[in-house]
Amino acid sequence: MRAFLYPHTLLAGQAAYVAALHRDNRLARHALRDWLSICDPESLKFAEHKLIGTSVDRFPDLLSGSPKGGVFANVARQARLRAHYAERSLNTLFQVPPLSDFEFIAVGETHERLVLADGMQSQMEALEFAVNDRQLERILQSLKAVGFTPAFPPRRAWGRRARLAFLTSSASTLGIRLLSLEDPPHSETGVGGIGRMSADAHARFMRSRLVSLLGRRDQVLFDIWHLRHDGSSTLDLIRRLVPPYFRRTAAAVLG
């Protein structure tokens, strides 16, 4: 119920997001120092790994002066390796039959990696796509044929015209999350065989309650972080992509 009512949320402490995503480098560096000083390397949450990777890329010099810097550097390195493996799979898996016969529209971290992070590093723990619900059963059979196993039967999302499916690979740790929608977002172009949402379609998607079905319900913050580097105004992006109830939190994180 909470995910339906509040589909955007922070998955870690706000200081971690400030360290990774705040526009003011001075404030971000201060937040990273605080994070390093109080965090317990033995109890880092998986949701913090992407924030660690972004912080390490921004401020590698801060790690050398911290006894926990090695832990952060190792987490960031492992996250990059997972992202590169996921991207390599993305570039080959969906370009051959039978998967090339279906439309996969990039959402979440996959959308970020392909569209928003051009020339920049971004993390991608799993491949995420929106697909047409009428094709879901055939898509699942095709994914099984290339070594992916459903983790559970497709689940109906309460209050939304959608089903959620998640599959894991028998040969790796790679997962595929499918948002099976009765009315998929419009795909304007294709990148490497994968559908790309237009800016308007992406904005509508990120403001909808479908966002709670993504692997990361904080995804909009990373989207804005990368879009901002194309010269877009942070304030304009927040108004466009973020629902009103989450705007104050997004503004505090992004600056």
PDB file of C-alpha atoms in Angstrom:
ATOM      1  CA  MET A   1       0.000   0.000   0.000  1.00  0.00           C
ATOM      2  CA  ARG A   2       2.774   2.439   0.910  1.00  0.00           C
ATOM      3  CA  ALA A   3       4.586   1.815  -2.375  1.00  0.00           C
ATOM      4  CA  PHE A   4       1.355   2.535  -4.249  1.00  0.00           C
ATOM      5  CA  LEU A   5       0.679   5.788  -2.400  1.00  0.00           C
ATOM      6  CA  TYR A   6       4.329   6.915  -2.315  1.00  0.00           C
ATOM      7  CA  PRO A   7       6.133   5.293  -5.261  1.00  0.00           C
ATOM      8  CA  HIS A   8       9.245   7.485  -4.826  1.00  0.00           C
ATOM      9  CA  THR A   9      11.373   7.088  -1.713  1.00  0.00           C
ATOM     10  CA  LEU A  10      14.959   7.218  -0.428  1.00  0.00           C
ATOM     11  CA  LEU A  11      16.467   3.764   0.007  1.00  0.00           C
ATOM     12  CA  ALA A  12      19.363   4.978   2.186  1.00  0.00           C
ATOM     13  CA  GLY A  13      20.156   7.928   4.448  1.00  0.00           C
ATOM     14  CA  GLN A  14      19.802  11.373   2.899  1.00  0.00           C
ATOM     15  CA  ALA A  15      23.490  12.174   3.517  1.00  0.00           C
ATOM     16  CA  ALA A  16      24.470   9.358   1.158  1.00  0.00           C
ATOM     17  CA  TYR A  17      22.351  10.873  -1.608  1.00  0.00           C
ATOM     18  CA  VAL A  18      23.760  14.337  -0.973  1.00  0.00           C
ATOM     19  CA  ALA A  19      27.301  12.931  -1.242  1.00  0.00           C
ATOM     20  CA  ALA A  20      26.505  11.273  -4.560  1.00  0.00           C
ATOM     21  CA  LEU A  21      24.107  13.694  -6.247  1.00  0.00           C
ATOM     22  CA  HIS A  22      24.163  17.202  -4.762  1.00  0.00           C
ATOM     23  CA  ARG A  23      25.123  19.881  -7.286  1.00  0.00           C
ATOM     24  CA  ASP A  24      27.378  21.725  -4.791  1.00  0.00           C
ATOM     25  CA  ASN A  25      30.692  19.849  -4.636  1.00  0.00           C
ATOM     26  CA  ARG A  26      31.608  21.415  -1.300  1.00  0.00           C
ATOM     27  CA  LEU A  27      28.429  20.201   0.388  1.00  0.00           C
ATOM     28  CA  ALA A  28      28.697  16.817  -1.333  1.00  0.00           C
ATOM     29  CA  ARG A  29      32.295  16.347  -0.140  1.00  0.00           C
ATOM     30  CA  HIS A  30      31.281  17.260   3.400  1.00  0.00           C
ATOM     31  CA  ALA A  31      28.413  14.741   3.265  1.00  0.00           C
ATOM     32  CA  LEU A  32      30.763  12.015   2.002  1.00  0.00           C
ATOM     33  CA  ARG A  33      33.194  12.685   4.871  1.00  0.00           C
ATOM     34  CA  ASP A  34      30.321  12.384   7.339  1.00  0.00           C
ATOM     35  CA  TRP A  35      29.140   9.180   5.688  1.00  0.00           C
ATOM     36  CA  LEU A  36      32.617   7.660   5.820  1.00  0.00           C
ATOM     37  CA  SER A  37      32.972   8.623   9.478  1.00  0.00           C
ATOM     38  CA  ILE A  38      29.750   6.983  10.687  1.00  0.00           C
ATOM     39  CA  CYS A  39      29.150   4.044   8.342  1.00  0.00           C
ATOM     40  CA  ASP A  40      29.824   0.459   9.386  1.00  0.00           C
ATOM     41  CA  PRO A  41      31.551  -1.323   6.483  1.00  0.00           C
ATOM     42  CA  GLU A  42      30.150  -4.647   7.717  1.00  0.00           C
ATOM     43  CA  SER A  43      26.542  -3.498   7.427  1.00  0.00           C
ATOM     44  CA  LEU A  44      26.425  -1.511   4.171  1.00  0.00           C
ATOM     45  CA  LYS A  45      23.066  -2.046   2.480  1.00  0.00           C
ATOM     46  CA  PHE A  46      22.925  -3.149  -1.137  1.00  0.00           C
ATOM     47  CA  ALA A  47      20.815  -0.073  -1.875  1.00  0.00           C
ATOM     48  CA  GLU A  48      23.864   2.034  -0.944  1.00  0.00           C
ATOM     49  CA  HIS A  49      26.175   0.460  -3.532  1.00  0.00           C
ATOM     50  CA  LYS A  50      25.047   2.685  -6.393  1.00  0.00           C
ATOM     51  CA  LEU A  51      25.454   5.778  -4.209  1.00  0.00           C
ATOM     52  CA  ILE A  52      28.915   4.591  -3.200  1.00  0.00           C
ATOM     53  CA  GLY A  53      29.897   4.102  -6.838  1.00  0.00           C
ATOM     54  CA  THR A  54      28.732   7.596  -7.777  1.00  0.00           C
ATOM     55  CA  SER A  55      30.487   9.184  -4.776  1.00  0.00           C
ATOM     56  CA  VAL A  56      33.753   7.360  -5.464  1.00  0.00           C
ATOM     57  CA  ASP A  57      33.694   8.515  -9.091  1.00  0.00           C
ATOM     58  CA  ARG A  58      33.140  12.119  -7.957  1.00  0.00           C
ATOM     59  CA  PHE A  59      35.651  12.307  -5.099  1.00  0.00           C
ATOM     60  CA  PRO A  60      38.321   9.590  -5.373  1.00  0.00           C
ATOM     61  CA  ASP A  61      40.756  11.724  -3.360  1.00  0.00           C
ATOM     62  CA  LEU A  62      38.631  11.472  -0.211  1.00  0.00           C
ATOM     63  CA  LEU A  63      39.067   7.708  -0.034  1.00  0.00           C
ATOM     64  CA  SER A  64      42.814   7.798   0.525  1.00  0.00           C
ATOM     65  CA  GLY A  65      42.412   9.579   3.839  1.00  0.00           C
ATOM     66  CA  SER A  66      39.795   7.223   5.255  1.00  0.00           C
ATOM     67  CA  PRO A  67      40.319   3.743   6.719  1.00  0.00           C
ATOM     68  CA  LYS A  68      36.999   2.805   5.109  1.00  0.00           C
ATOM     69  CA  GLY A  69      38.040   4.124   1.719  1.00  0.00           C
ATOM     70  CA  GLY A  70      39.195   0.697   0.573  1.00  0.00           C
ATOM     71  CA  VAL A  71      35.781  -0.785   1.292  1.00  0.00           C
ATOM     72  CA  PHE A  72      34.070   1.962  -0.710  1.00  0.00           C
ATOM     73  CA  ALA A  73      36.524   1.541  -3.585  1.00  0.00           C
ATOM     74  CA  ASN A  74      35.928  -2.211  -3.690  1.00  0.00           C
ATOM     75  CA  VAL A  75      32.142  -1.798  -3.612  1.00  0.00           C
ATOM     76  CA  ALA A  76      32.361   0.706  -6.476  1.00  0.00           C
ATOM     77  CA  ARG A  77      34.616  -1.615  -8.500  1.00  0.00           C
ATOM     78  CA  GLN A  78      32.256  -4.572  -8.085  1.00  0.00           C
ATOM     79  CA  ALA A  79      29.259  -2.417  -9.031  1.00  0.00           C
ATOM     80  CA  ARG A  80      31.028  -1.283 -12.216  1.00  0.00           C
ATOM     81  CA  LEU A  81      31.792  -4.885 -13.153  1.00  0.00           C
ATOM     82  CA  ARG A  82      28.140  -5.864 -12.690  1.00  0.00           C
ATOM     83  CA  ALA A  83      27.036  -2.893 -14.774  1.00  0.00           C
ATOM     84  CA  HIS A  84      29.452  -3.733 -17.598  1.00  0.00           C
ATOM     85  CA  TYR A  85      28.264  -7.356 -17.637  1.00  0.00           C
ATOM     86  CA  ALA A  86      24.622  -6.267 -17.725  1.00  0.00           C
ATOM     87  CA  GLU A  87      25.320  -3.844 -20.560  1.00  0.00           C
ATOM     88  CA  ARG A  88      27.202  -6.474 -22.557  1.00  0.00           C
ATOM     89  CA  SER A  89      24.237  -8.814 -22.162  1.00  0.00           C
ATOM     90  CA  LEU A  90      21.896  -6.019 -23.199  1.00  0.00           C
ATOM     91  CA  ASN A  91      23.886  -5.389 -26.376  1.00  0.00           C
ATOM     92  CA  THR A  92      23.643  -9.004 -27.539  1.00  0.00           C
ATOM     93  CA  LEU A  93      20.706 -10.765 -25.902  1.00  0.00           C
ATOM     94  CA  PHE A  94      17.809  -8.866 -27.457  1.00  0.00           C
ATOM     95  CA  GLN A  95      19.092  -8.570 -31.016  1.00  0.00           C
ATOM     96  CA  VAL A  96      18.544 -12.195 -32.010  1.00  0.00           C
ATOM     97  CA  PRO A  97      15.368 -14.296 -32.356  1.00  0.00           C
ATOM     98  CA  PRO A  98      13.190 -15.100 -30.574  1.00  0.00           C
ATOM     99  CA  LEU A  99      13.681 -12.067 -28.303  1.00  0.00           C
ATOM    100  CA  SER A 100      14.151  -9.633 -31.165  1.00  0.00           C
ATOM    101  CA  ASP A 101      10.556 -10.386 -32.195  1.00  0.00           C
ATOM    102  CA  PHE A 102       9.207  -8.472 -29.182  1.00  0.00           C
ATOM    103  CA  GLU A 103       9.355  -4.844 -28.100  1.00  0.00           C
ATOM    104  CA  PHE A 104      11.338  -4.225 -24.911  1.00  0.00           C
ATOM    105  CA  ILE A 105      11.159  -0.624 -23.676  1.00  0.00           C
ATOM    106  CA  ALA A 106      13.982   0.401 -21.354  1.00  0.00           C
ATOM    107  CA  VAL A 107      12.910   1.656 -17.921  1.00  0.00           C
ATOM    108  CA  GLY A 108      14.679   2.302 -14.629  1.00  0.00           C
ATOM    109  CA  GLU A 109      18.422   1.759 -14.560  1.00  0.00           C
ATOM    110  CA  THR A 110      18.389   0.360 -18.099  1.00  0.00           C
ATOM    111  CA  HIS A 111      16.874   3.591 -19.407  1.00  0.00           C
ATOM    112  CA  GLU A 112      19.431   5.549 -17.393  1.00  0.00           C
ATOM    113  CA  ARG A 113      22.336   3.530 -18.750  1.00  0.00           C
ATOM    114  CA  LEU A 114      21.295   3.733 -22.396  1.00  0.00           C
ATOM    115  CA  VAL A 115      19.779   7.177 -22.649  1.00  0.00           C
ATOM    116  CA  LEU A 116      20.666   9.471 -19.769  1.00  0.00           C
ATOM    117  CA  ALA A 117      24.242   8.527 -19.031  1.00  0.00           C
ATOM    118  CA  ASP A 118      25.801   9.109 -22.428  1.00  0.00           C
ATOM    119  CA  GLY A 119      29.527   9.557 -21.809  1.00  0.00           C
ATOM    120  CA  MET A 120      29.112   9.014 -18.054  1.00  0.00           C
ATOM    121  CA  GLN A 121      29.279   5.989 -15.798  1.00  0.00           C
ATOM    122  CA  SER A 122      26.080   4.642 -14.259  1.00  0.00           C
ATOM    123  CA  GLN A 123      25.215   1.473 -12.402  1.00  0.00           C
ATOM    124  CA  MET A 124      22.874  -1.237 -13.651  1.00  0.00           C
ATOM    125  CA  GLU A 125      22.220  -4.198 -11.383  1.00  0.00           C
ATOM    126  CA  ALA A 126      19.419  -5.744 -13.450  1.00  0.00           C
ATOM    127  CA  LEU A 127      17.869  -5.241 -16.861  1.00  0.00           C
ATOM    128  CA  GLU A 128      14.472  -3.538 -16.601  1.00  0.00           C
ATOM    129  CA  PHE A 129      11.885  -3.288 -19.360  1.00  0.00           C
ATOM    130  CA  ALA A 130       8.266  -2.421 -19.961  1.00  0.00           C
ATOM    131  CA  VAL A 131       6.547  -4.938 -22.232  1.00  0.00           C
ATOM    132  CA  ASN A 132       3.082  -5.421 -23.669  1.00  0.00           C
ATOM    133  CA  ASP A 133       0.990  -7.559 -21.321  1.00  0.00           C
ATOM    134  CA  ARG A 134      -0.548  -9.440 -24.252  1.00  0.00           C
ATOM    135  CA  GLN A 135       2.914 -10.737 -25.158  1.00  0.00           C
ATOM    136  CA  LEU A 136       4.101 -11.601 -21.649  1.00  0.00           C
ATOM    137  CA  GLU A 137       3.650 -15.365 -21.766  1.00  0.00           C
ATOM    138  CA  ARG A 138       5.490 -15.659 -25.092  1.00  0.00           C
ATOM    139  CA  ILE A 139       8.268 -13.373 -23.816  1.00  0.00           C
ATOM    140  CA  LEU A 140       8.696 -15.518 -20.702  1.00  0.00           C
ATOM    141  CA  GLN A 141       8.932 -18.663 -22.828  1.00  0.00           C
ATOM    142  CA  SER A 142      11.551 -17.019 -25.055  1.00  0.00           C
ATOM    143  CA  LEU A 143      13.609 -15.936 -22.045  1.00  0.00           C
ATOM    144  CA  LYS A 144      13.437 -19.460 -20.626  1.00  0.00           C
ATOM    145  CA  ALA A 145      14.805 -20.745 -23.919  1.00  0.00           C
ATOM    146  CA  VAL A 146      17.965 -18.637 -23.486  1.00  0.00           C
ATOM    147  CA  GLY A 147      18.578 -19.626 -19.857  1.00  0.00           C
ATOM    148  CA  PHE A 148      16.421 -17.336 -17.704  1.00  0.00           C
ATOM    149  CA  THR A 149      14.146 -18.749 -15.005  1.00  0.00           C
ATOM    150  CA  PRO A 150      11.174 -16.893 -13.457  1.00  0.00           C
ATOM    151  CA  ALA A 151      11.745 -16.229  -9.763  1.00  0.00           C
ATOM    152  CA  PHE A 152       7.964 -16.290  -9.233  1.00  0.00           C
ATOM    153  CA  PRO A 153       4.814 -16.377 -11.380  1.00  0.00           C
ATOM    154  CA  PRO A 154       3.837 -12.962 -12.791  1.00  0.00           C
ATOM    155  CA  ARG A 155       2.263 -10.896 -10.025  1.00  0.00           C
ATOM    156  CA  ARG A 156      -0.644  -8.530 -10.490  1.00  0.00           C
ATOM    157  CA  ALA A 157       0.213  -5.047  -9.211  1.00  0.00           C
ATOM    158  CA  TRP A 158      -2.499  -3.802  -6.886  1.00  0.00           C
ATOM    159  CA  GLY A 159      -4.253  -0.712  -8.185  1.00  0.00           C
ATOM    160  CA  ARG A 160      -2.384  -0.687 -11.489  1.00  0.00           C
ATOM    161  CA  ARG A 161      -3.055  -2.243 -14.864  1.00  0.00           C
ATOM    162  CA  ALA A 162       0.231  -4.087 -14.721  1.00  0.00           C
ATOM    163  CA  ARG A 163       1.948  -7.328 -13.817  1.00  0.00           C
ATOM    164  CA  LEU A 164       5.494  -7.779 -12.542  1.00  0.00           C
ATOM    165  CA  ALA A 165       7.824 -10.620 -13.523  1.00  0.00           C
ATOM    166  CA  PHE A 166      11.430 -11.217 -12.489  1.00  0.00           C
ATOM    167  CA  LEU A 167      13.788 -13.751 -14.017  1.00  0.00           C
ATOM    168  CA  THR A 168      17.296 -14.839 -13.106  1.00  0.00           C
ATOM    169  CA  SER A 169      19.999 -16.362 -15.283  1.00  0.00           C
ATOM    170  CA  SER A 170      21.137 -19.931 -14.730  1.00  0.00           C
ATOM    171  CA  ALA A 171      24.638 -18.919 -15.897  1.00  0.00           C
ATOM    172  CA  SER A 172      25.155 -15.633 -13.996  1.00  0.00           C
ATOM    173  CA  THR A 173      23.767 -13.321 -11.334  1.00  0.00           C
ATOM    174  CA  LEU A 174      22.031 -11.152 -13.952  1.00  0.00           C
ATOM    175  CA  GLY A 175      18.324 -10.561 -13.432  1.00  0.00           C
ATOM    176  CA  ILE A 176      15.606  -9.262 -15.757  1.00  0.00           C
ATOM    177  CA  ARG A 177      12.640  -7.300 -14.371  1.00  0.00           C
ATOM    178  CA  LEU A 178       9.601  -6.987 -16.623  1.00  0.00           C
ATOM    179  CA  LEU A 179       6.793  -4.480 -16.108  1.00  0.00           C
ATOM    180  CA  SER A 180       4.007  -6.079 -18.110  1.00  0.00           C
ATOM    181  CA  LEU A 181       1.652  -3.218 -18.980  1.00  0.00           C
ATOM    182  CA  GLU A 182      -1.713  -3.152 -20.713  1.00  0.00           C
ATOM    183  CA  ASP A 183      -0.730   0.249 -22.121  1.00  0.00           C
ATOM    184  CA  PRO A 184       3.097   0.418 -22.429  1.00  0.00           C
ATOM    185  CA  PRO A 185       4.767   3.846 -22.706  1.00  0.00           C
ATOM    186  CA  HIS A 186       5.370   5.099 -26.213  1.00  0.00           C
ATOM    187  CA  SER A 187       8.712   4.015 -27.642  1.00  0.00           C
ATOM    188  CA  GLU A 188      10.122   6.750 -29.844  1.00  0.00           C
ATOM    189  CA  THR A 189      13.402   5.228 -30.974  1.00  0.00           C
ATOM    190  CA  GLY A 190      15.443   2.092 -30.544  1.00  0.00           C
ATOM    191  CA  VAL A 191      18.940   1.818 -29.056  1.00  0.00           C
ATOM    192  CA  GLY A 192      20.657  -1.469 -29.855  1.00  0.00           C
ATOM    193  CA  GLY A 193      17.303  -3.138 -30.442  1.00  0.00           C
ATOM    194  CA  ILE A 194      15.750  -1.743 -27.238  1.00  0.00           C
ATOM    195  CA  GLY A 195      12.910   0.785 -27.314  1.00  0.00           C
ATOM    196  CA  ARG A 196      13.567   4.261 -25.946  1.00  0.00           C
ATOM    197  CA  MET A 197      10.860   6.438 -24.427  1.00  0.00           C
ATOM    198  CA  SER A 198      10.517  10.001 -25.604  1.00  0.00           C
ATOM    199  CA  ALA A 199      11.186  12.734 -23.047  1.00  0.00           C
ATOM    200  CA  ASP A 200       7.437  13.280 -22.600  1.00  0.00           C
ATOM    201  CA  ALA A 201       6.707   9.569 -22.238  1.00  0.00           C
ATOM    202  CA  HIS A 202       9.518   9.190 -19.727  1.00  0.00           C
ATOM    203  CA  ALA A 203       8.233  12.145 -17.691  1.00  0.00           C
ATOM    204  CA  ARG A 204       4.724  10.651 -17.598  1.00  0.00           C
ATOM    205  CA  PHE A 205       6.103   7.264 -16.590  1.00  0.00           C
ATOM    206  CA  MET A 206       8.246   8.672 -13.765  1.00  0.00           C
ATOM    207  CA  ARG A 207       5.267  10.602 -12.365  1.00  0.00           C
ATOM    208  CA  SER A 208       3.031   7.523 -12.392  1.00  0.00           C
ATOM    209  CA  ARG A 209       2.580   4.869  -9.719  1.00  0.00           C
ATOM    210  CA  LEU A 210       4.240   2.340 -12.013  1.00  0.00           C
ATOM    211  CA  VAL A 211       7.559   3.639 -10.644  1.00  0.00           C
ATOM    212  CA  SER A 212       6.989   1.580  -7.485  1.00  0.00           C
ATOM    213  CA  LEU A 213       7.474  -1.567  -9.603  1.00  0.00           C
ATOM    214  CA  LEU A 214      11.056  -0.618 -10.524  1.00  0.00           C
ATOM    215  CA  GLY A 215      14.021  -2.145  -8.756  1.00  0.00           C
ATOM    216  CA  ARG A 216      14.915   1.327  -7.399  1.00  0.00           C
ATOM    217  CA  ARG A 217      12.168   3.658  -6.212  1.00  0.00           C
ATOM    218  CA  ASP A 218      14.779   6.426  -6.014  1.00  0.00           C
ATOM    219  CA  GLN A 219      15.528   6.168  -9.738  1.00  0.00           C
ATOM    220  CA  VAL A 220      14.228   9.644 -10.596  1.00  0.00           C
ATOM    221  CA  LEU A 221      17.046  11.234  -8.574  1.00  0.00           C
ATOM    222  CA  PHE A 222      19.703   9.527 -10.703  1.00  0.00           C
ATOM    223  CA  ASP A 223      17.808  10.424 -13.870  1.00  0.00           C
ATOM    224  CA  ILE A 224      17.880  14.096 -12.898  1.00  0.00           C
ATOM    225  CA  TRP A 225      21.569  13.878 -11.925  1.00  0.00           C
ATOM    226  CA  HIS A 226      22.499  12.737 -15.429  1.00  0.00           C
ATOM    227  CA  LEU A 227      20.061  14.974 -17.294  1.00  0.00           C
ATOM    228  CA  ARG A 228      21.454  17.973 -15.439  1.00  0.00           C
ATOM    229  CA  HIS A 229      24.851  17.354 -17.034  1.00  0.00           C
ATOM    230  CA  ASP A 230      23.250  18.043 -20.413  1.00  0.00           C
ATOM    231  CA  GLY A 231      22.624  21.597 -19.238  1.00  0.00           C
ATOM    232  CA  SER A 232      19.034  21.197 -18.082  1.00  0.00           C
ATOM    233  CA  SER A 233      17.845  23.170 -15.051  1.00  0.00           C
ATOM    234  CA  THR A 234      17.508  21.042 -11.923  1.00  0.00           C
ATOM    235  CA  LEU A 235      14.409  22.958 -10.859  1.00  0.00           C
ATOM    236  CA  ASP A 236      12.753  22.430 -14.240  1.00  0.00           C
ATOM    237  CA  LEU A 237      13.595  18.721 -14.155  1.00  0.00           C
ATOM    238  CA  ILE A 238      12.178  18.324 -10.646  1.00  0.00           C
ATOM    239  CA  ARG A 239       8.920  19.979 -11.689  1.00  0.00           C
ATOM    240  CA  ARG A 240       8.736  17.803 -14.796  1.00  0.00           C
ATOM    241  CA  LEU A 241       9.693  14.417 -13.372  1.00  0.00           C
ATOM    242  CA  VAL A 242       8.866  14.454  -9.655  1.00  0.00           C
ATOM    243  CA  PRO A 243       5.395  14.308  -8.061  1.00  0.00           C
ATOM    244  CA  PRO A 244       4.642  17.251  -5.717  1.00  0.00           C
ATOM    245  CA  TYR A 245       4.876  15.239  -2.474  1.00  0.00           C
ATOM    246  CA  PHE A 246       8.492  14.183  -3.266  1.00  0.00           C
ATOM    247  CA  ARG A 247       9.771  17.507  -4.601  1.00  0.00           C
ATOM    248  CA  ARG A 248      11.125  18.877  -1.310  1.00  0.00           C
ATOM    249  CA  THR A 249      13.158  15.713  -0.737  1.00  0.00           C
ATOM    250  CA  ALA A 250      14.462  15.757  -4.317  1.00  0.00           C
ATOM    251  CA  ALA A 251      15.452  19.427  -4.043  1.00  0.00           C
ATOM    252  CA  ALA A 252      17.332  18.799  -0.768  1.00  0.00           C
ATOM    253  CA  VAL A 253      19.230  15.872  -2.315  1.00  0.00           C
ATOM    254  CA  LEU A 254      20.048  17.481  -5.648  1.00  0.00           C
ATOM    255  CA  GLY A 255      20.531  21.103  -4.637  1.00  0.00           C
TER     256      GLY A 255
END
